[in-house]
Short mmCIF file of C-alpha atoms in Angstrom, two decimals:
data_model
loop_
_atom_site.label_atom_id
_atom_site.label_comp_id
_atom_site.label_asym_id
_atom_site.label_seq_id
_atom_site.Cartn_x
_atom_site.Cartn_y
_atom_site.Cartn_z
CA UNK A 1 0.00 0.00 0.00
CA UNK A 2 2.55 2.55 1.15
CA UNK A 3 4.98 1.23 -1.46
CA UNK A 4 2.93 2.82 -4.18
CA UNK A 5 3.20 6.41 -3.01
CA UNK A 6 4.88 8.71 -5.48
CA UNK A 7 7.50 10.99 -4.10
CA UNK A 8 7.48 14.61 -4.95
CA UNK A 9 4.52 14.89 -7.23
CA UNK A 10 5.76 13.77 -10.61
CA UNK A 11 2.93 13.51 -13.14
CA UNK A 12 3.68 10.74 -15.60
CA UNK A 13 2.90 11.75 -19.15
CA UNK A 14 4.74 12.66 -22.32
CA UNK A 15 5.32 16.25 -23.31
CA UNK A 16 7.95 18.69 -24.51
CA UNK A 17 8.31 20.01 -20.97
CA UNK A 18 8.88 16.55 -19.51
CA UNK A 19 11.66 15.94 -21.99
CA UNK A 20 13.58 19.11 -21.14
CA UNK A 21 16.84 18.84 -19.29
CA UNK A 22 16.24 19.27 -15.54
CA UNK A 23 18.82 22.06 -15.47
CA UNK A 24 16.80 24.04 -17.99
CA UNK A 25 13.72 23.63 -15.87
CA UNK A 26 15.51 24.54 -12.65
CA UNK A 27 16.94 27.71 -14.17
CA UNK A 28 13.61 28.48 -15.82
CA UNK A 29 11.69 28.14 -12.57
CA UNK A 30 14.24 30.27 -10.76
CA UNK A 31 13.98 33.04 -13.32
CA UNK A 32 10.20 32.82 -13.28
CA UNK A 33 10.03 33.13 -9.50
CA UNK A 34 12.32 36.15 -9.54
CA UNK A 35 10.33 37.79 -12.31
CA UNK A 36 7.30 37.75 -10.00
CA UNK A 37 9.08 39.88 -7.44
CA UNK A 38 10.73 42.50 -9.58
CA UNK A 39 7.63 44.53 -10.54
CA UNK A 40 4.32 45.11 -8.80
CA UNK A 41 2.11 45.74 -11.73
CA UNK A 42 -1.14 44.13 -12.85
CA UNK A 43 0.02 43.77 -16.46
CA UNK A 44 3.16 41.92 -15.34
CA UNK A 45 1.03 39.41 -13.47
CA UNK A 46 -1.28 38.94 -16.41
CA UNK A 47 1.73 38.33 -18.64
CA UNK A 48 3.29 35.90 -16.14
CA UNK A 49 -0.02 34.07 -15.73
CA UNK A 50 -0.45 33.66 -19.47
CA UNK A 51 3.10 32.33 -19.72
CA UNK A 52 2.29 29.76 -17.03
CA UNK A 53 -0.93 28.85 -18.79
CA UNK A 54 1.08 28.25 -21.95
CA UNK A 55 3.41 25.93 -20.00
CA UNK A 56 0.45 24.02 -18.58
CA UNK A 57 -0.94 23.54 -22.08
CA UNK A 58 2.41 22.30 -23.39
CA UNK A 59 2.94 19.98 -20.42
CA UNK A 60 -0.29 17.98 -20.94
CA UNK A 61 -0.97 18.22 -17.22
CA UNK A 62 -4.70 18.57 -16.53
CA UNK A 63 -5.45 22.10 -15.24
CA UNK A 64 -7.52 20.57 -12.41
CA UNK A 65 -4.32 18.90 -11.27
CA UNK A 66 -2.60 22.28 -11.09
CA UNK A 67 -5.46 23.71 -9.04
CA UNK A 68 -5.36 20.72 -6.69
CA UNK A 69 -1.72 21.57 -6.07
CA UNK A 70 -2.83 24.84 -4.50
CA UNK A 71 -4.69 23.08 -1.69
CA UNK A 72 -1.86 23.06 0.88
CA UNK A 73 -1.42 26.82 0.72
CA UNK A 74 -5.05 27.89 0.53
CA UNK A 75 -5.09 28.89 4.21
CA UNK A 76 -1.89 30.89 3.89
CA UNK A 77 -3.24 32.55 0.76
CA UNK A 78 -6.52 33.65 2.33
CA UNK A 79 -4.79 34.73 5.53
CA UNK A 80 -2.25 36.92 3.69
CA UNK A 81 -4.92 38.47 1.50
CA UNK A 82 -7.23 39.31 4.40
CA UNK A 83 -4.39 40.69 6.48
CA UNK A 84 -3.20 42.86 3.60
CA UNK A 85 -6.71 44.16 3.06
CA UNK A 86 -7.08 45.16 6.70
CA UNK A 87 -3.75 46.68 7.64
CA UNK A 88 -2.83 48.70 4.56
CA UNK A 89 -3.53 52.38 5.28
CA UNK A 90 -5.27 54.48 2.64
CA UNK A 91 -8.66 55.51 1.31
CA UNK A 92 -11.37 53.71 3.35
CA UNK A 93 -14.05 52.00 1.29
CA UNK A 94 -15.73 49.84 3.92
CA UNK A 95 -15.90 49.86 7.72
CA UNK A 96 -17.11 46.84 9.69
CA UNK A 97 -17.13 47.41 13.46
CA UNK A 98 -13.46 48.28 14.13
CA UNK A 99 -12.06 46.87 10.90
CA UNK A 100 -11.51 49.05 7.89
CA UNK A 101 -10.87 47.97 4.36
CA UNK A 102 -8.97 50.37 2.18
CA UNK A 103 -8.76 50.69 -1.56
CA UNK A 104 -4.98 50.31 -1.43
CA UNK A 105 -5.48 47.27 0.78
CA UNK A 106 -7.66 45.52 -1.76
CA UNK A 107 -5.15 46.25 -4.50
CA UNK A 108 -2.28 45.03 -2.35
CA UNK A 109 -4.20 41.89 -1.43
CA UNK A 110 -4.91 41.07 -5.04
CA UNK A 111 -1.26 41.54 -6.00
CA UNK A 112 -0.14 39.40 -3.08
CA UNK A 113 -2.63 36.68 -3.96
CA UNK A 114 -1.59 36.64 -7.60
CA UNK A 115 2.07 36.55 -6.67
CA UNK A 116 1.66 33.63 -4.24
CA UNK A 117 -0.54 31.64 -6.59
CA UNK A 118 1.87 32.03 -9.51
CA UNK A 119 4.80 31.28 -7.23
CA UNK A 120 3.40 27.96 -6.06
CA UNK A 121 1.99 26.96 -9.44
CA UNK A 122 5.26 27.86 -11.13
CA UNK A 123 7.35 25.67 -8.86
CA UNK A 124 4.75 22.88 -9.03
CA UNK A 125 5.14 23.01 -12.78
CA UNK A 126 8.75 21.95 -12.35
CA UNK A 127 8.16 19.14 -9.84
CA UNK A 128 5.22 17.81 -11.83
CA UNK A 129 7.26 17.44 -14.99
CA UNK A 130 10.56 16.20 -13.53
CA UNK A 131 11.28 12.95 -11.67
CA UNK A 132 13.05 13.37 -8.31
CA UNK A 133 16.05 11.49 -9.68
CA UNK A 134 16.48 13.89 -12.58
CA UNK A 135 15.89 16.84 -10.31
CA UNK A 136 18.67 15.69 -7.98
CA UNK A 137 20.89 15.09 -10.96
CA UNK A 138 20.17 18.56 -12.31
CA UNK A 139 20.86 20.20 -8.94
CA UNK A 140 24.16 18.37 -8.68
CA UNK A 141 25.29 19.66 -12.05
CA UNK A 142 24.06 23.21 -11.49
CA UNK A 143 25.79 23.44 -8.13
CA UNK A 144 29.02 21.91 -9.45
CA UNK A 145 30.88 25.27 -9.39
CA UNK A 146 30.36 25.30 -5.61
CA UNK A 147 32.87 22.44 -5.40
CA UNK A 148 35.55 25.11 -5.80
CA UNK A 149 34.63 26.50 -2.40
CA UNK A 150 34.64 22.97 -0.93
CA UNK A 151 30.88 22.40 -0.85
CA UNK A 152 30.38 18.60 -1.03
CA UNK A 153 27.96 18.82 -3.95
CA UNK A 154 28.20 15.20 -5.07
CA UNK A 155 27.73 13.94 -1.52
CA UNK A 156 24.67 16.14 -0.99
CA UNK A 157 23.10 14.87 -4.20
CA UNK A 158 23.91 11.26 -3.25
CA UNK A 159 22.28 11.78 0.15
CA UNK A 160 19.19 13.21 -1.48
CA UNK A 161 18.81 10.29 -3.84
CA UNK A 162 19.38 7.74 -1.08
CA UNK A 163 16.77 9.51 1.04
CA UNK A 164 14.34 9.29 -1.87
CA UNK A 165 14.99 5.57 -2.18
CA UNK A 166 14.55 4.87 1.53
CA UNK A 167 11.53 7.02 2.39
CA UNK A 168 9.01 4.43 1.12
CA UNK A 169 10.90 1.62 2.90
CA UNK A 170 10.96 3.51 6.19
CA UNK A 171 7.28 4.40 5.84
CA UNK A 172 6.50 0.75 5.36
CA UNK A 173 8.54 -0.03 8.41
CA UNK A 174 6.74 2.63 10.49
CA UNK A 175 3.48 1.03 9.50
CA UNK A 176 4.75 -2.39 10.55
CA UNK A 177 6.10 -1.16 13.91
CA UNK A 178 2.85 0.66 14.66
CA UNK A 179 0.87 -2.49 14.01
CA UNK A 180 3.26 -4.51 16.16
CA UNK A 181 2.88 -2.02 19.02
CA UNK A 182 -0.90 -1.95 18.58
CA UNK A 183 -0.92 -5.72 18.91
CA UNK A 184 0.91 -5.26 22.21
CA UNK A 185 -1.79 -2.89 23.44
CA UNK A 186 -0.31 0.48 22.47
CA UNK A 187 -2.80 3.33 22.14
CA UNK A 188 -2.08 6.00 19.53
CA UNK A 189 -5.56 7.50 19.34
CA UNK A 190 -6.76 8.78 22.70
CA UNK A 191 -5.60 11.66 24.87
CA UNK A 192 -4.51 15.20 24.09
CA UNK A 193 -1.76 16.24 21.73
CA UNK A 194 1.04 15.80 24.26
CA UNK A 195 -0.16 12.34 25.23
CA UNK A 196 -0.45 11.38 21.59
CA UNK A 197 3.06 12.60 20.88
CA UNK A 198 4.38 10.63 23.84
CA UNK A 199 2.66 7.48 22.63
CA UNK A 200 4.76 7.68 19.46
CA UNK A 201 8.00 7.10 21.36
CA UNK A 202 7.67 3.29 21.21
CA UNK A 203 7.39 3.66 17.43
CA UNK A 204 10.23 6.10 16.94
CA UNK A 205 12.84 4.26 18.99
CA UNK A 206 12.71 1.00 16.99
CA UNK A 207 12.41 3.01 13.79
CA UNK A 208 15.61 4.92 14.54
CA UNK A 209 17.48 1.77 15.50
CA UNK A 210 16.45 0.09 12.30
CA UNK A 211 17.31 3.18 10.24
CA UNK A 212 20.83 3.19 11.66
CA UNK A 213 21.20 -0.52 10.98
CA UNK A 214 20.07 0.04 7.40
CA UNK A 215 22.47 2.94 7.00
CA UNK A 216 25.31 0.75 8.20
CA UNK A 217 24.39 -2.05 5.81
CA UNK A 218 23.97 0.33 2.91
CA UNK A 219 27.32 2.02 3.54
CA UNK A 220 28.97 -1.39 3.47
CA UNK A 221 27.15 -2.41 0.29
CA UNK A 222 28.20 0.86 -1.38
CA UNK A 223 31.82 0.38 -0.37
CA UNK A 224 31.73 -3.20 -1.60
CA UNK A 225 30.73 -1.83 -4.98
CA UNK A 226 33.76 0.44 -5.16
CA UNK A 227 32.01 3.65 -4.09
CA UNK A 228 34.66 6.19 -3.14
CA UNK A 229 32.97 9.56 -3.52
CA UNK A 230 32.50 11.55 -6.68
CA UNK A 231 36.10 11.38 -7.85
CA UNK A 232 36.70 9.47 -11.05
CA UNK A 233 33.05 8.55 -11.28
CA UNK A 234 31.27 8.30 -14.62
CA UNK A 235 27.54 8.59 -15.12
CA UNK A 236 25.12 6.10 -16.55
CA UNK A 237 22.63 8.79 -17.47
CA UNK A 238 24.66 11.96 -17.98
CA UNK A 239 22.73 15.17 -18.55
CA UNK A 240 23.10 16.58 -22.03
CA UNK A 241 21.63 19.77 -23.43
CA UNK A 242 19.66 19.13 -26.61
CA UNK A 243 18.40 21.58 -29.24
CA UNK A 244 15.04 21.82 -27.46
CA UNK A 245 16.82 23.10 -24.34
CA UNK A 246 18.30 25.98 -26.33
CA UNK A 247 14.85 26.77 -27.67
CA UNK A 248 13.57 26.75 -24.08
CA UNK A 249 16.33 29.11 -22.97
CA UNK A 250 15.50 31.41 -25.87
CA UNK A 251 11.83 31.47 -24.86
CA UNK A 252 12.92 32.19 -21.31
CA UNK A 253 14.98 35.18 -22.44
CA UNK A 254 12.05 36.47 -24.48
CA UNK A 255 9.80 36.07 -21.45
CA UNK A 256 12.24 37.99 -19.27
CA UNK A 257 12.47 40.76 -21.85
CA UNK A 258 8.67 40.90 -22.01
CA UNK A 259 8.43 41.21 -18.23
CA UNK A 260 10.98 44.02 -18.12
CA UNK A 261 9.33 45.92 -20.97
CA UNK A 262 5.87 45.61 -19.46
CA UNK A 263 7.11 46.42 -15.95
CA UNK A 264 8.98 49.51 -17.16
CA UNK A 265 6.64 51.05 -19.67
CA UNK A 266 3.10 50.05 -18.75
CA UNK B 1 47.99 -19.68 -5.97
CA UNK B 2 44.19 -19.59 -6.02
CA UNK B 3 41.82 -16.72 -6.58
CA UNK B 4 41.30 -16.33 -2.84
CA UNK B 5 44.04 -17.27 -0.40
CA UNK B 6 43.29 -16.88 3.26
CA UNK B 7 46.24 -17.61 5.46
CA UNK B 8 46.00 -17.95 9.27
CA UNK B 9 43.57 -15.05 9.55
CA UNK B 10 42.45 -13.86 12.96
CA UNK B 11 39.95 -11.07 13.57
CA UNK B 12 38.65 -9.81 16.88
CA UNK B 13 35.71 -7.60 17.74
CA UNK B 14 36.47 -5.47 20.77
CA UNK B 15 33.51 -4.48 22.90
CA UNK B 16 33.87 -1.23 24.78
CA UNK B 17 31.80 0.35 27.53
CA UNK B 18 30.66 3.97 27.46
CA UNK B 19 34.03 5.35 28.55
CA UNK B 20 35.80 3.40 25.84
CA UNK B 21 37.38 0.84 28.16
CA UNK B 22 37.69 -2.64 26.79
CA UNK B 23 34.90 -4.81 28.16
CA UNK B 24 35.61 -7.96 26.30
CA UNK B 25 37.06 -9.39 23.15
CA UNK B 26 35.21 -11.70 20.80
CA UNK B 27 37.41 -13.62 18.45
CA UNK B 28 35.19 -13.87 15.39
CA UNK B 29 37.73 -15.53 13.14
CA UNK B 30 40.50 -17.59 14.67
CA UNK B 31 43.43 -18.70 12.55
CA UNK B 32 41.51 -19.66 9.43
CA UNK B 33 43.43 -20.94 6.42
CA UNK B 34 41.47 -21.51 3.26
CA UNK B 35 42.25 -21.46 -0.42
CA UNK B 36 39.83 -21.23 -3.31
CA UNK B 37 40.77 -22.07 -6.88
CA UNK B 38 39.42 -20.07 -9.83
CA UNK B 39 36.11 -21.43 -11.11
CA UNK B 40 35.23 -23.33 -7.94
CA UNK B 41 31.88 -23.28 -6.17
CA UNK B 42 32.55 -23.14 -2.45
CA UNK B 43 30.04 -23.28 0.38
CA UNK B 44 30.83 -22.10 3.87
CA UNK B 45 28.46 -23.48 6.48
CA UNK B 46 28.15 -22.50 10.07
CA UNK B 47 25.80 -21.69 12.86
CA UNK B 48 25.00 -18.05 13.74
CA UNK B 49 28.05 -16.43 15.25
CA UNK B 50 30.46 -18.97 13.80
CA UNK B 51 32.43 -16.19 12.11
CA UNK B 52 31.46 -16.99 8.54
CA UNK B 53 30.18 -13.50 7.69
CA UNK B 54 33.22 -11.86 9.25
CA UNK B 55 35.40 -14.10 7.12
CA UNK B 56 33.40 -13.15 4.02
CA UNK B 57 34.00 -9.45 4.63
CA UNK B 58 37.75 -10.11 4.58
CA UNK B 59 37.56 -11.33 0.99
CA UNK B 60 36.13 -7.98 -0.12
CA UNK B 61 38.61 -5.90 1.93
CA UNK B 62 35.72 -4.53 3.99
CA UNK B 63 37.64 -5.92 6.94
CA UNK B 64 41.38 -6.29 7.11
CA UNK B 65 42.83 -9.17 9.15
CA UNK B 66 44.59 -8.39 12.42
CA UNK B 67 46.81 -11.40 12.01
CA UNK B 68 47.49 -13.40 8.88
CA UNK B 69 46.96 -12.41 5.27
CA UNK B 70 44.22 -12.46 2.67
CA UNK B 71 45.19 -12.47 -1.00
CA UNK B 72 42.56 -11.94 -3.69
CA UNK B 73 43.84 -12.77 -7.16
CA UNK B 74 47.36 -12.14 -5.89
CA UNK B 75 46.51 -8.77 -4.27
CA UNK B 76 47.02 -8.26 -0.54
CA UNK B 77 43.90 -6.80 1.11
CA UNK B 78 46.13 -4.82 3.48
CA UNK B 79 47.39 -2.76 0.54
CA UNK B 80 45.19 0.38 0.47
CA UNK B 81 45.99 1.11 -3.16
CA UNK B 82 44.62 -2.28 -4.21
CA UNK B 83 41.32 -1.96 -2.33
CA UNK B 84 39.30 -0.87 -5.35
CA UNK B 85 40.69 -3.56 -7.65
CA UNK B 86 40.08 -6.16 -4.96
CA UNK B 87 36.46 -5.08 -4.61
CA UNK B 88 36.10 -5.23 -8.35
CA UNK B 89 37.61 -8.71 -8.51
CA UNK B 90 35.61 -10.12 -5.62
CA UNK B 91 32.07 -8.78 -5.61
CA UNK B 92 29.80 -9.23 -2.65
CA UNK B 93 26.08 -9.85 -2.21
CA UNK B 94 24.66 -9.27 1.26
CA UNK B 95 21.83 -10.72 3.29
CA UNK B 96 19.21 -7.96 3.38
CA UNK B 97 17.84 -7.29 -0.11
CA UNK B 98 16.51 -3.83 0.81
CA UNK B 99 19.70 -2.50 2.32
CA UNK B 100 22.01 -3.06 -0.63
CA UNK B 101 20.05 -1.58 -3.51
CA UNK B 102 21.13 2.02 -4.02
CA UNK B 103 19.34 3.02 -7.21
CA UNK B 104 15.73 4.10 -7.42
CA UNK B 105 15.26 2.13 -10.60
CA UNK B 106 16.60 -1.38 -11.20
CA UNK B 107 18.87 -0.39 -14.10
CA UNK B 108 20.34 2.53 -12.16
CA UNK B 109 21.28 0.22 -9.34
CA UNK B 110 23.04 -2.17 -11.67
CA UNK B 111 24.88 0.80 -13.17
CA UNK B 112 26.11 2.02 -9.78
CA UNK B 113 29.18 -0.25 -9.61
CA UNK B 114 30.42 0.51 -13.14
CA UNK B 115 29.81 4.24 -12.50
CA UNK B 116 32.08 4.08 -9.47
CA UNK B 117 34.72 2.29 -11.50
CA UNK B 118 34.68 5.06 -14.09
CA UNK B 119 33.39 2.94 -16.97
CA UNK B 120 32.34 5.06 -20.00
CA UNK B 121 28.59 5.72 -20.31
CA UNK B 122 28.04 3.59 -23.41
CA UNK B 123 29.75 0.58 -21.87
CA UNK B 124 27.76 0.99 -18.63
CA UNK B 125 24.55 0.48 -20.61
CA UNK B 126 25.99 -2.61 -22.31
CA UNK B 127 27.07 -4.06 -18.98
CA UNK B 128 23.70 -3.30 -17.37
CA UNK B 129 21.79 -5.03 -20.14
CA UNK B 130 24.10 -8.03 -20.21
CA UNK B 131 24.05 -8.59 -16.45
CA UNK B 132 20.29 -8.11 -16.09
CA UNK B 133 19.78 -10.67 -18.85
CA UNK B 134 22.13 -13.11 -17.09
CA UNK B 135 19.93 -13.16 -13.98
CA UNK B 136 16.69 -12.96 -15.98
CA UNK B 137 15.64 -9.53 -14.69
CA UNK B 138 15.93 -7.56 -17.93
CA UNK B 139 12.20 -6.94 -18.30
CA UNK B 140 12.15 -5.35 -14.83
CA UNK B 141 14.89 -2.80 -15.64
CA UNK B 142 12.59 0.25 -15.42
CA UNK B 143 10.85 -0.86 -12.20
CA UNK B 144 11.36 0.55 -8.76
CA UNK B 145 13.18 -1.97 -6.54
CA UNK B 146 10.46 -1.45 -3.92
CA UNK B 147 8.01 -3.26 -6.15
CA UNK B 148 10.05 -6.46 -6.55
CA UNK B 149 9.86 -9.65 -4.49
CA UNK B 150 12.75 -10.61 -2.19
CA UNK B 151 14.13 -13.15 -4.64
CA UNK B 152 13.96 -10.65 -7.49
CA UNK B 153 15.74 -8.03 -5.40
CA UNK B 154 18.56 -10.45 -4.64
CA UNK B 155 18.86 -11.27 -8.33
CA UNK B 156 19.18 -7.54 -9.02
CA UNK B 157 21.91 -7.39 -6.37
CA UNK B 158 23.69 -10.25 -8.11
CA UNK B 159 23.34 -8.46 -11.46
CA UNK B 160 24.79 -5.32 -9.86
CA UNK B 161 27.85 -7.31 -8.89
CA UNK B 162 28.16 -9.03 -12.28
CA UNK B 163 28.11 -5.62 -14.00
CA UNK B 164 31.48 -4.96 -12.36
CA UNK B 165 32.87 -8.05 -14.17
CA UNK B 166 34.24 -9.78 -11.09
CA UNK B 167 36.18 -13.04 -11.13
CA UNK B 168 34.67 -14.12 -7.88
CA UNK B 169 31.40 -13.43 -6.06
CA UNK B 170 30.93 -13.80 -2.33
CA UNK B 171 27.31 -14.35 -1.36
CA UNK B 172 26.85 -13.70 2.35
CA UNK B 173 23.65 -15.55 3.34
CA UNK B 174 21.81 -14.20 0.29
CA UNK B 175 18.76 -16.35 0.99
CA UNK B 176 18.35 -15.90 4.74
CA UNK B 177 15.48 -13.44 4.38
CA UNK B 178 13.72 -15.07 1.44
CA UNK B 179 10.85 -17.50 1.01
CA UNK B 180 11.53 -20.95 -0.52
CA UNK B 181 10.71 -19.73 -4.03
CA UNK B 182 13.06 -16.77 -3.75
CA UNK B 183 15.75 -19.04 -2.35
CA UNK B 184 15.54 -21.34 -5.34
CA UNK B 185 15.72 -18.37 -7.76
CA UNK B 186 18.86 -17.00 -6.14
CA UNK B 187 20.67 -20.33 -5.88
CA UNK B 188 19.82 -21.14 -9.47
CA UNK B 189 21.27 -17.77 -10.56
CA UNK B 190 24.44 -18.39 -8.55
CA UNK B 191 24.92 -21.88 -10.00
CA UNK B 192 24.34 -20.62 -13.53
CA UNK B 193 27.05 -18.00 -13.05
CA UNK B 194 29.43 -20.69 -11.93
CA UNK B 195 28.57 -23.11 -14.75
CA UNK B 196 28.17 -20.71 -17.65
CA UNK B 197 30.34 -17.71 -16.86
CA UNK B 198 32.86 -19.70 -14.84
CA UNK B 199 32.80 -17.16 -12.02
CA UNK B 200 34.12 -18.43 -8.70
CA UNK B 201 31.29 -18.55 -6.16
CA UNK B 202 31.72 -18.46 -2.41
CA UNK B 203 28.33 -19.11 -0.88
CA UNK B 204 27.87 -18.53 2.81
CA UNK B 205 24.73 -20.09 4.15
CA UNK B 206 23.12 -22.07 6.87
CA UNK B 207 20.73 -23.90 4.58
CA UNK B 208 22.26 -27.30 3.98
CA UNK B 209 20.24 -27.89 0.82
CA UNK B 210 22.05 -25.02 -0.85
CA UNK B 211 25.45 -26.49 -0.14
CA UNK B 212 24.98 -29.84 -1.86
CA UNK B 213 25.88 -28.38 -5.26
CA UNK B 214 29.19 -27.00 -4.05
CA UNK B 215 32.52 -28.41 -5.18
CA UNK B 216 33.84 -28.13 -1.64
CA UNK B 217 32.28 -27.31 1.71
CA UNK B 218 33.90 -25.66 4.70
CA UNK B 219 32.19 -25.89 8.08
CA UNK B 220 32.96 -23.15 10.59
CA UNK B 221 32.45 -23.23 14.32
CA UNK B 222 33.56 -20.56 16.80
CA UNK B 223 35.79 -18.83 14.28
CA UNK B 224 37.64 -21.88 13.04
CA UNK B 225 37.23 -24.20 10.08
CA UNK B 226 36.37 -27.53 11.68
CA UNK B 227 35.50 -29.63 8.64
CA UNK B 228 36.22 -29.41 4.95
CA UNK B 229 35.69 -31.61 1.96
CA UNK B 230 33.25 -32.64 -0.74
CA UNK B 231 29.51 -32.47 0.04
CA UNK B 232 29.41 -36.29 0.20
CA UNK B 233 32.19 -36.52 2.74
CA UNK B 234 30.77 -33.68 4.87
CA UNK B 235 27.17 -34.84 4.94
CA UNK B 236 28.10 -38.45 5.66
CA UNK B 237 29.27 -37.28 9.10
CA UNK B 238 25.78 -36.62 10.37
CA UNK B 239 26.58 -36.86 14.06
CA UNK B 240 29.58 -34.61 13.88
CA UNK B 241 27.54 -31.96 12.02
CA UNK B 242 24.86 -32.15 14.69
CA UNK B 243 27.46 -31.52 17.36
CA UNK B 244 28.08 -28.18 15.57
CA UNK B 245 24.32 -27.48 15.77
CA UNK B 246 24.00 -27.98 12.02
CA UNK B 247 21.51 -30.17 10.22
CA UNK B 248 22.03 -32.33 7.20
CA UNK B 249 19.64 -32.05 4.24
CA UNK B 250 16.31 -33.76 4.96
CA UNK B 251 16.95 -36.42 2.33
CA UNK B 252 20.33 -37.26 3.82
CA UNK B 253 18.83 -37.48 7.28
CA UNK B 254 16.14 -39.87 6.09
CA UNK B 255 18.72 -42.10 4.41
CA UNK B 256 20.79 -42.01 7.56
CA UNK B 257 17.88 -43.04 9.77
CA UNK B 258 17.08 -45.87 7.36
CA UNK B 259 20.66 -47.01 7.44
CA UNK B 260 20.68 -46.92 11.25
CA UNK B 261 17.53 -49.06 11.22
CA UNK B 262 19.40 -51.69 9.26
CA UNK B 263 18.25 -50.97 5.70
CA UNK B 264 21.14 -51.67 3.27
CA UNK B 265 20.88 -48.20 1.69
CA UNK B 266 23.71 -46.37 -0.03
CA UNK B 267 25.11 -43.49 2.03
CA UNK B 268 25.35 -40.51 1.82
CA UNK B 269 22.45 -39.44 -0.35
CA UNK B 270 22.17 -35.73 -1.13
CA UNK B 271 19.33 -35.17 -3.56
CA UNK B 272 15.72 -36.23 -3.67
CA UNK B 273 16.25 -37.85 -7.08
CA UNK B 274 19.09 -39.96 -5.76
CA UNK B 275 16.98 -41.08 -2.81
CA UNK B 276 14.02 -42.02 -5.02
CA UNK B 277 16.24 -44.08 -7.30
CA UNK B 278 17.88 -45.80 -4.37
CA UNK B 279 14.52 -46.64 -2.77
CA UNK B 280 13.22 -48.06 -6.06
CA UNK B 281 16.37 -50.15 -6.39
CA UNK B 282 15.94 -51.44 -2.83
CA UNK B 283 12.26 -52.17 -3.44
CA UNK B 284 13.05 -54.26 -6.51
CA UNK B 285 15.37 -56.54 -4.61
#
């Protein structure tokens, strides 16, 4: 059951966006996120939103899926918008008891809402079209220059990919331990929050012990297969820029130019 | 000189208390001498804690002997510069199938060893395909290891070792956590490697049935090799094996009981087929 969970939120389908090099997508997302913060201007947001819509259409990801991805931040979104509406000083348009809503506040709230929505949807776009493995791979390559200042880039990427491999296994194990403790009369349901948290101790202790044992085994298995860090290592699936990546970069530059033009002159 | 030469090896685990004072010393391997010729199929039998796994780790330079020497294909495991070539020559498959698969996809895991060795990309793909086909897991190459059965996972682990083109493979209780079906799959894969590819196999196990196909068997007890010889000669000493808390294969035990009861049966008998034939022969008389 738990073995079937997908990590991250990769959406399996075939599209031009899925095929892009993960580095292109990482850079693209980064640029997109920054572009949302440079100008506060309704036209800029409309332009950015249409660009995102274009990406969604190309990616073959159902729009409902994109909207579903907004669920976790809906509370944050509403909270920020309401707060912005209430605390921004300016021309009062509505007074309810002690709360006043200003014209500037409404404007600010709408901008904030648009910015947050595009921000989350934009980064979802990347995780939906890229497998965690490729994402890790892309990050490793993009951060490679940091090796010069002694950042263990390869090791970080290796840790990330091992974590991705072991999360489902450890979740399975948690499930098993919980059942075993339930069979011994453990109670995870009743009591207040503190009592509930305390009742998890008999699950966490065996889980940690087993995780360390696994780590030890895995380290040995990796050593036995000649692992000795990133030095002298070749790659089975090396990342390679293809013509479509250059096209994507070109589109990205055009997008950036569009944003700057609109932000400056409209 | 054989592919693996173990000479008077001793290895101790030192237990320490919280302050780091020595609490006790467990001698896991005690003066073991053992030589394996290229192309042999060796089984090492022993009860839990007999030191067989510790010995296995010496062959892969994961452990270095405190006393004595281990040579793998003429390379001393104490020589740090040789460590990588030793690990490439003598691959190792471990007990727990989950804890030795590194890749998130089967083919990536098989590629991990060659990647570490610095094999060019194109050749990695060739090696991955070839080794997955050898163990009959090629059609699962795009699957996540989490979705495979125990026996399949161990076959992937074997493929991962084969992809490094070793001359010798040490299997450290590869079947201990598997069901009977998985056990058969793994042992069949190991035997095929020995027969077809002529890779030296060192199988460490406590299932007697798996040892009957070996060319030679070593029995370990409390860190020492106490018996060695062909499967026939080892399993004919039923009582001695039992004194080491080891069983003989069921078939052998049955034949032994029959013999004790006065039936003029041939002894030892190792396989079911042999036993059936012998019983038919006896029945005809």
